[in-house]
């Protein structure tokens, strides 16, 4: 999820029980312009656009074994060049073949790849041949179940260890029900694990979609964005508590303020209303310090700022 799947949100989801977390989609064009650096003050590994302070992707040692780098690409050579920059710091690289947004499709990325099996072959084969980390991908449903199964089989033959399937077609909108039965068709046709995605909004939906599809595991997007405690078998925490915990992690990991505001707004819009005082005040926030003040976390903000560079001890400030 662009602007949502940053380090702070991934760490939040993992704390609630997510086994694997995906980064927001990063376009290969952007990553090839980056250089890797260690940020001692924040305890992160950052990939920064050369000549700027623009952090394109950041991660940390704590998530090294579970974070998947999600890439948008339309070219095998460029995809490999980008993946080589980040592959030693992530658990896997995933090629996004399902994004229906105009930006991705016009650039030949995301769902545009679904109609280009030869290019899919070129990208996945190139990455698998040259990388030591697992290479996976996520697709959407095609025009017919048979077409989806045919593409999935072609991808399986390339030796990917897993395939994620979103149960909607490119033209479908989130309000359209996900077609779990068509995901089941893919599961039945493949021998590799299939990750089912679509309409997982409650913890009980994990078992429901696995039963309905036979999938090996489940991917969550909107359900997690609205309340990351969806991963907890103990049941959901109140969204306000989850929101505040997310803000603390955004401060802790020095999350981009625009991404932080975007994610908080998505939570508020789903559970409350952005036209109330909180939403209006959030709109005016320009920095993480402003957000900390809004949510009465100023002491926490300054504790992180003043102590972490000296101790590098996460437990001290969590």
Short mmCIF file of C-alpha atoms in Angstrom, two decimals:
data_model
loop_
_atom_site.label_atom_id
_atom_site.label_comp_id
_atom_site.label_asym_id
_atom_site.label_seq_id
_atom_site.Cartn_x
_atom_site.Cartn_y
_atom_site.Cartn_z
CA UNK A 1 0.00 0.00 0.00
CA UNK A 2 1.64 3.18 -1.21
CA UNK A 3 2.35 5.62 1.67
CA UNK A 4 1.07 3.05 4.17
CA UNK A 5 3.49 0.12 4.03
CA UNK A 6 6.44 2.02 5.43
CA UNK A 7 8.74 0.76 8.18
CA UNK A 8 6.63 2.13 11.03
CA UNK A 9 3.45 0.46 9.81
CA UNK A 10 5.22 -2.81 9.01
CA UNK A 11 6.64 -2.94 12.53
CA UNK A 12 3.18 -2.20 13.92
CA UNK A 13 1.61 -5.04 11.90
CA UNK A 14 4.37 -7.42 12.97
CA UNK A 15 3.83 -6.52 16.61
CA UNK A 16 0.18 -7.49 16.26
CA UNK A 17 1.06 -10.82 14.65
CA UNK A 18 1.75 -10.42 10.93
CA UNK A 19 4.27 -13.07 9.85
CA UNK A 20 5.42 -11.32 6.67
CA UNK A 21 5.16 -7.64 5.80
CA UNK A 22 5.39 -6.00 2.37
CA UNK A 23 6.83 -2.59 1.76
CA UNK A 24 4.92 -0.03 -0.24
CA UNK A 25 5.43 -0.43 -3.98
CA UNK A 26 8.66 1.27 -5.07
CA UNK A 27 9.21 1.97 -8.75
CA UNK A 28 12.50 0.64 -10.13
CA UNK A 29 13.24 4.01 -11.81
CA UNK A 30 13.35 5.59 -8.36
CA UNK A 31 15.38 2.90 -6.63
CA UNK A 32 18.18 2.84 -9.22
CA UNK A 33 18.87 6.47 -8.31
CA UNK A 34 19.43 5.55 -4.67
CA UNK A 35 22.42 4.78 -2.51
CA UNK A 36 22.39 2.70 0.66
CA UNK A 37 23.32 4.25 3.99
CA UNK A 38 23.11 3.34 7.65
CA UNK A 39 21.28 5.85 9.80
CA UNK A 40 22.86 5.30 13.22
CA UNK A 41 20.56 7.78 14.94
CA UNK A 42 17.37 5.97 13.93
CA UNK A 43 18.81 2.46 13.72
CA UNK A 44 17.71 2.03 10.12
CA UNK A 45 19.13 1.08 6.76
CA UNK A 46 18.02 3.71 4.26
CA UNK A 47 17.99 3.91 0.50
CA UNK A 48 18.31 7.58 -0.30
CA UNK A 49 17.99 9.33 -3.63
CA UNK A 50 21.47 10.50 -4.56
CA UNK A 51 22.09 14.20 -4.00
CA UNK A 52 19.04 14.56 -1.75
CA UNK A 53 17.76 13.56 1.68
CA UNK A 54 14.76 11.81 0.11
CA UNK A 55 14.47 8.37 1.75
CA UNK A 56 12.86 6.08 -0.82
CA UNK A 57 12.88 2.92 1.33
CA UNK A 58 14.00 2.15 4.86
CA UNK A 59 14.23 -1.03 6.90
CA UNK A 60 15.90 -2.33 10.05
CA UNK A 61 17.57 -5.44 11.41
CA UNK A 62 14.45 -6.41 13.40
CA UNK A 63 12.44 -7.06 10.23
CA UNK A 64 15.23 -8.47 8.08
CA UNK A 65 13.79 -12.00 7.94
CA UNK A 66 10.20 -11.04 7.16
CA UNK A 67 10.13 -7.88 5.04
CA UNK A 68 9.37 -8.19 1.32
CA UNK A 69 10.51 -5.45 -1.01
CA UNK A 70 7.67 -4.74 -3.47
CA UNK A 71 8.75 -3.39 -6.83
CA UNK A 72 6.97 -1.80 -9.76
CA UNK A 73 8.75 -2.45 -13.05
CA UNK A 74 8.33 -2.93 -16.78
CA UNK A 75 11.89 -3.85 -17.68
CA UNK A 76 13.95 -6.88 -16.65
CA UNK A 77 17.37 -5.20 -16.75
CA UNK A 78 16.23 -2.19 -14.75
CA UNK A 79 14.37 -4.43 -12.30
CA UNK A 80 17.55 -6.41 -11.64
CA UNK A 81 19.62 -3.28 -11.18
CA UNK A 82 17.10 -2.00 -8.63
CA UNK A 83 16.74 -5.31 -6.83
CA UNK A 84 20.51 -5.69 -6.47
CA UNK A 85 20.60 -2.44 -4.50
CA UNK A 86 18.19 -3.66 -1.82
CA UNK A 87 18.27 -7.47 -1.92
CA UNK A 88 20.82 -7.95 0.87
CA UNK A 89 18.59 -6.14 3.35
CA UNK A 90 15.24 -7.85 2.71
CA UNK A 91 13.79 -11.34 2.93
CA UNK A 92 12.36 -11.39 -0.62
CA UNK A 93 11.61 -9.29 -3.69
CA UNK A 94 8.06 -9.17 -5.05
CA UNK A 95 7.00 -7.88 -8.46
CA UNK A 96 3.71 -6.02 -8.44
CA UNK A 97 1.57 -7.25 -11.32
CA UNK A 98 -1.77 -6.23 -9.91
CA UNK A 99 -1.82 -2.45 -9.37
CA UNK A 100 -4.69 -1.00 -11.46
CA UNK A 101 -3.76 2.67 -10.97
CA UNK A 102 -3.32 4.70 -14.15
CA UNK A 103 0.24 5.68 -13.23
CA UNK A 104 1.34 2.04 -13.10
CA UNK A 105 -0.55 0.90 -16.17
CA UNK A 106 0.57 3.84 -18.33
CA UNK A 107 4.14 3.03 -17.36
CA UNK A 108 3.70 -0.59 -18.39
CA UNK A 109 3.87 -1.71 -14.75
CA UNK A 110 1.43 -3.31 -12.33
CA UNK A 111 -1.65 -4.77 -13.98
CA UNK A 112 -0.30 -3.83 -17.43
CA UNK A 113 2.02 -6.83 -17.12
CA UNK A 114 -0.92 -9.24 -16.97
CA UNK A 115 -1.34 -9.00 -20.74
CA UNK A 116 2.40 -9.40 -21.40
CA UNK A 117 3.38 -12.97 -20.42
CA UNK A 118 6.67 -12.77 -22.31
CA UNK A 119 7.71 -9.69 -20.34
CA UNK A 120 6.64 -11.39 -17.11
CA UNK A 121 8.86 -14.32 -18.07
CA UNK A 122 11.78 -12.01 -18.83
CA UNK A 123 11.51 -10.09 -15.54
CA UNK A 124 11.03 -13.07 -13.23
CA UNK A 125 13.60 -15.27 -14.98
CA UNK A 126 16.20 -12.49 -14.89
CA UNK A 127 15.67 -11.82 -11.20
CA UNK A 128 15.63 -15.49 -10.21
CA UNK A 129 18.80 -16.18 -12.16
CA UNK A 130 20.74 -13.37 -10.53
CA UNK A 131 19.41 -12.95 -6.99
CA UNK A 132 19.95 -15.11 -3.92
CA UNK A 133 16.71 -14.03 -2.22
CA UNK A 134 13.28 -15.45 -3.17
CA UNK A 135 11.45 -13.69 -6.00
CA UNK A 136 7.64 -13.70 -5.96
CA UNK A 137 4.83 -11.77 -7.61
CA UNK A 138 1.23 -10.77 -7.15
CA UNK A 139 -1.41 -10.89 -9.90
CA UNK A 140 -5.08 -10.03 -10.33
CA UNK A 141 -7.79 -12.10 -11.95
CA UNK A 142 -7.93 -12.02 -15.74
CA UNK A 143 -11.01 -11.96 -17.97
CA UNK A 144 -11.80 -15.63 -17.36
CA UNK A 145 -10.79 -18.17 -14.71
CA UNK A 146 -9.07 -20.19 -17.41
CA UNK A 147 -6.93 -17.21 -18.42
CA UNK A 148 -5.92 -16.62 -14.80
CA UNK A 149 -4.98 -20.26 -14.31
CA UNK A 150 -2.96 -20.29 -17.53
CA UNK A 151 -0.92 -17.25 -16.45
CA UNK A 152 -0.44 -18.66 -12.96
CA UNK A 153 0.89 -21.91 -14.41
CA UNK A 154 3.34 -20.02 -16.62
CA UNK A 155 4.59 -18.13 -13.57
CA UNK A 156 4.91 -21.34 -11.56
CA UNK A 157 7.10 -22.87 -14.27
CA UNK A 158 9.58 -20.05 -13.75
CA UNK A 159 10.31 -21.44 -10.29
CA UNK A 160 8.84 -18.75 -8.06
CA UNK A 161 8.29 -20.09 -4.54
CA UNK A 162 4.86 -18.48 -4.07
CA UNK A 163 2.20 -16.51 -5.94
CA UNK A 164 -0.22 -13.95 -4.49
CA UNK A 165 -3.63 -13.62 -6.16
CA UNK A 166 -5.95 -10.68 -5.60
CA UNK A 167 -9.51 -11.82 -6.18
CA UNK A 168 -10.57 -8.92 -8.39
CA UNK A 169 -10.11 -7.99 -12.02
CA UNK A 170 -8.44 -4.77 -13.11
CA UNK A 171 -11.76 -3.00 -13.72
CA UNK A 172 -13.18 -4.06 -10.35
CA UNK A 173 -13.34 -1.59 -7.51
CA UNK A 174 -12.93 -2.29 -3.78
CA UNK A 175 -16.72 -2.26 -3.38
CA UNK A 176 -16.98 -5.21 -5.78
CA UNK A 177 -16.82 -8.53 -3.88
CA UNK A 178 -13.56 -10.43 -4.23
CA UNK A 179 -14.03 -13.68 -6.16
CA UNK A 180 -12.63 -16.23 -3.76
CA UNK A 181 -13.86 -19.08 -6.00
CA UNK A 182 -11.53 -17.94 -8.79
CA UNK A 183 -8.61 -17.85 -6.37
CA UNK A 184 -9.54 -21.44 -5.52
CA UNK A 185 -9.20 -22.33 -9.22
CA UNK A 186 -5.60 -21.11 -9.15
CA UNK A 187 -4.85 -22.98 -5.93
CA UNK A 188 -6.19 -26.22 -7.43
CA UNK A 189 -4.03 -25.80 -10.53
CA UNK A 190 -0.70 -25.07 -8.83
CA UNK A 191 1.67 -26.98 -6.60
CA UNK A 192 3.38 -23.90 -5.13
CA UNK A 193 1.81 -21.96 -2.23
CA UNK A 194 -0.82 -19.42 -3.22
CA UNK A 195 -1.40 -16.30 -1.11
CA UNK A 196 -5.07 -15.25 -1.20
CA UNK A 197 -5.98 -11.56 -1.10
CA UNK A 198 -9.27 -9.67 -1.11
CA UNK A 199 -12.00 -8.80 1.41
CA UNK A 200 -10.09 -9.84 4.52
CA UNK A 201 -11.42 -7.30 7.01
CA UNK A 202 -11.68 -9.26 10.26
CA UNK A 203 -9.51 -11.87 11.97
CA UNK A 204 -12.09 -14.58 11.25
CA UNK A 205 -11.73 -13.84 7.54
CA UNK A 206 -8.29 -15.46 7.61
CA UNK A 207 -9.78 -18.89 8.20
CA UNK A 208 -12.78 -18.18 5.96
CA UNK A 209 -10.73 -17.33 2.89
CA UNK A 210 -8.29 -20.18 3.50
CA UNK A 211 -11.18 -22.62 3.74
CA UNK A 212 -12.89 -21.19 0.65
CA UNK A 213 -9.78 -21.10 -1.52
CA UNK A 214 -7.40 -23.71 -0.11
CA UNK A 215 -4.70 -21.02 -0.11
CA UNK A 216 -1.55 -21.53 1.93
CA UNK A 217 -1.65 -18.05 3.44
CA UNK A 218 -3.51 -14.76 3.35
CA UNK A 219 -2.58 -11.19 2.44
CA UNK A 220 -4.35 -8.20 4.00
CA UNK A 221 -4.39 -4.61 2.78
CA UNK A 222 -7.33 -2.34 3.66
CA UNK A 223 -8.30 -4.39 6.70
CA UNK A 224 -4.84 -3.87 8.15
CA UNK A 225 -4.65 -0.21 7.17
CA UNK A 226 -7.87 0.55 9.04
CA UNK A 227 -6.85 -1.48 12.10
CA UNK A 228 -3.50 -3.28 12.18
CA UNK A 229 -4.60 -5.36 15.16
CA UNK A 230 -6.56 -7.50 12.68
CA UNK A 231 -3.57 -9.86 12.89
CA UNK A 232 -4.08 -10.53 16.59
CA UNK A 233 -5.84 -13.78 17.54
CA UNK A 234 -6.84 -12.04 20.78
CA UNK A 235 -9.21 -9.82 18.83
CA UNK A 236 -9.02 -6.26 17.57
CA UNK A 237 -7.88 -3.42 19.75
CA UNK A 238 -9.83 -0.18 19.56
CA UNK A 239 -8.77 1.71 16.46
CA UNK A 240 -7.86 4.79 18.50
CA UNK A 241 -5.35 2.73 20.49
CA UNK A 242 -3.92 1.28 17.26
CA UNK A 243 -3.70 4.77 15.76
CA UNK A 244 -1.78 6.09 18.75
CA UNK A 245 0.59 3.14 18.67
CA UNK A 246 1.18 3.81 14.96
CA UNK A 247 1.99 7.45 15.69
CA UNK A 248 4.52 6.40 18.32
CA UNK A 249 6.19 4.05 15.85
CA UNK A 250 6.22 6.77 13.21
CA UNK A 251 8.08 8.99 15.66
CA UNK A 252 10.39 6.16 16.68
CA UNK A 253 11.35 5.27 13.11
CA UNK A 254 11.29 8.86 11.83
CA UNK A 255 8.60 8.07 9.29
CA UNK A 256 7.94 10.49 6.44
CA UNK A 257 5.39 13.01 7.68
CA UNK A 258 3.28 12.84 4.51
CA UNK A 259 3.04 9.06 4.76
CA UNK A 260 2.21 9.32 8.45
CA UNK A 261 -0.56 11.84 7.84
CA UNK A 262 -1.96 9.79 4.95
CA UNK A 263 -2.17 6.62 7.05
CA UNK A 264 -3.76 8.38 10.02
CA UNK A 265 -6.30 9.99 7.69
CA UNK A 266 -7.24 6.60 6.26
CA UNK A 267 -7.90 5.33 9.77
CA UNK A 268 -9.95 8.37 10.72
CA UNK A 269 -11.94 8.40 7.48
CA UNK A 270 -12.93 4.77 7.95
CA UNK A 271 -13.88 4.96 11.63
CA UNK A 272 -14.86 8.59 12.12
CA UNK A 273 -14.83 11.75 9.99
CA UNK A 274 -12.02 13.92 8.66
CA UNK A 275 -14.22 17.04 8.91
CA UNK A 276 -14.12 16.95 12.69
CA UNK A 277 -11.54 18.90 14.73
CA UNK A 278 -8.97 16.09 14.70
CA UNK A 279 -8.93 15.81 10.91
CA UNK A 280 -8.70 19.57 10.42
CA UNK A 281 -5.83 19.84 12.91
CA UNK A 282 -4.02 16.93 11.28
CA UNK A 283 -4.21 18.68 7.91
CA UNK A 284 -2.29 21.61 9.39
CA UNK A 285 0.53 19.44 10.76
CA UNK A 286 3.76 19.91 8.79
CA UNK A 287 6.17 17.83 10.87
CA UNK A 288 6.24 14.77 13.12
CA UNK A 289 6.69 17.20 16.00
CA UNK A 290 3.37 18.82 15.05
CA UNK A 291 1.68 15.43 15.00
CA UNK A 292 3.22 14.54 18.35
CA UNK A 293 1.86 17.77 19.83
CA UNK A 294 -1.60 17.13 18.37
CA UNK A 295 -1.76 13.71 20.00
CA UNK A 296 -0.12 14.77 23.28
CA UNK A 297 3.03 12.78 22.59
CA UNK A 298 5.52 15.62 22.91
CA UNK A 299 7.39 14.00 25.80
CA UNK A 300 7.70 10.78 23.84
CA UNK A 301 8.87 12.68 20.75
CA UNK A 302 11.66 14.43 22.62
CA UNK A 303 12.64 11.27 24.47
CA UNK A 304 13.18 9.55 21.12
CA UNK A 305 15.02 12.55 19.69
CA UNK A 306 17.31 13.00 22.69
CA UNK A 307 17.99 9.46 23.86
CA UNK A 308 17.96 7.19 20.86
CA UNK A 309 21.05 8.60 19.13
CA UNK A 310 22.96 7.90 22.34
CA UNK A 311 21.61 4.47 23.28
CA UNK A 312 20.28 2.89 20.09
CA UNK A 313 18.07 0.97 22.52
CA UNK A 314 14.60 0.46 21.05
CA UNK A 315 13.16 -1.10 24.19
CA UNK A 316 14.02 2.00 26.20
CA UNK A 317 11.68 4.24 24.24
CA UNK A 318 9.01 1.82 23.00
#
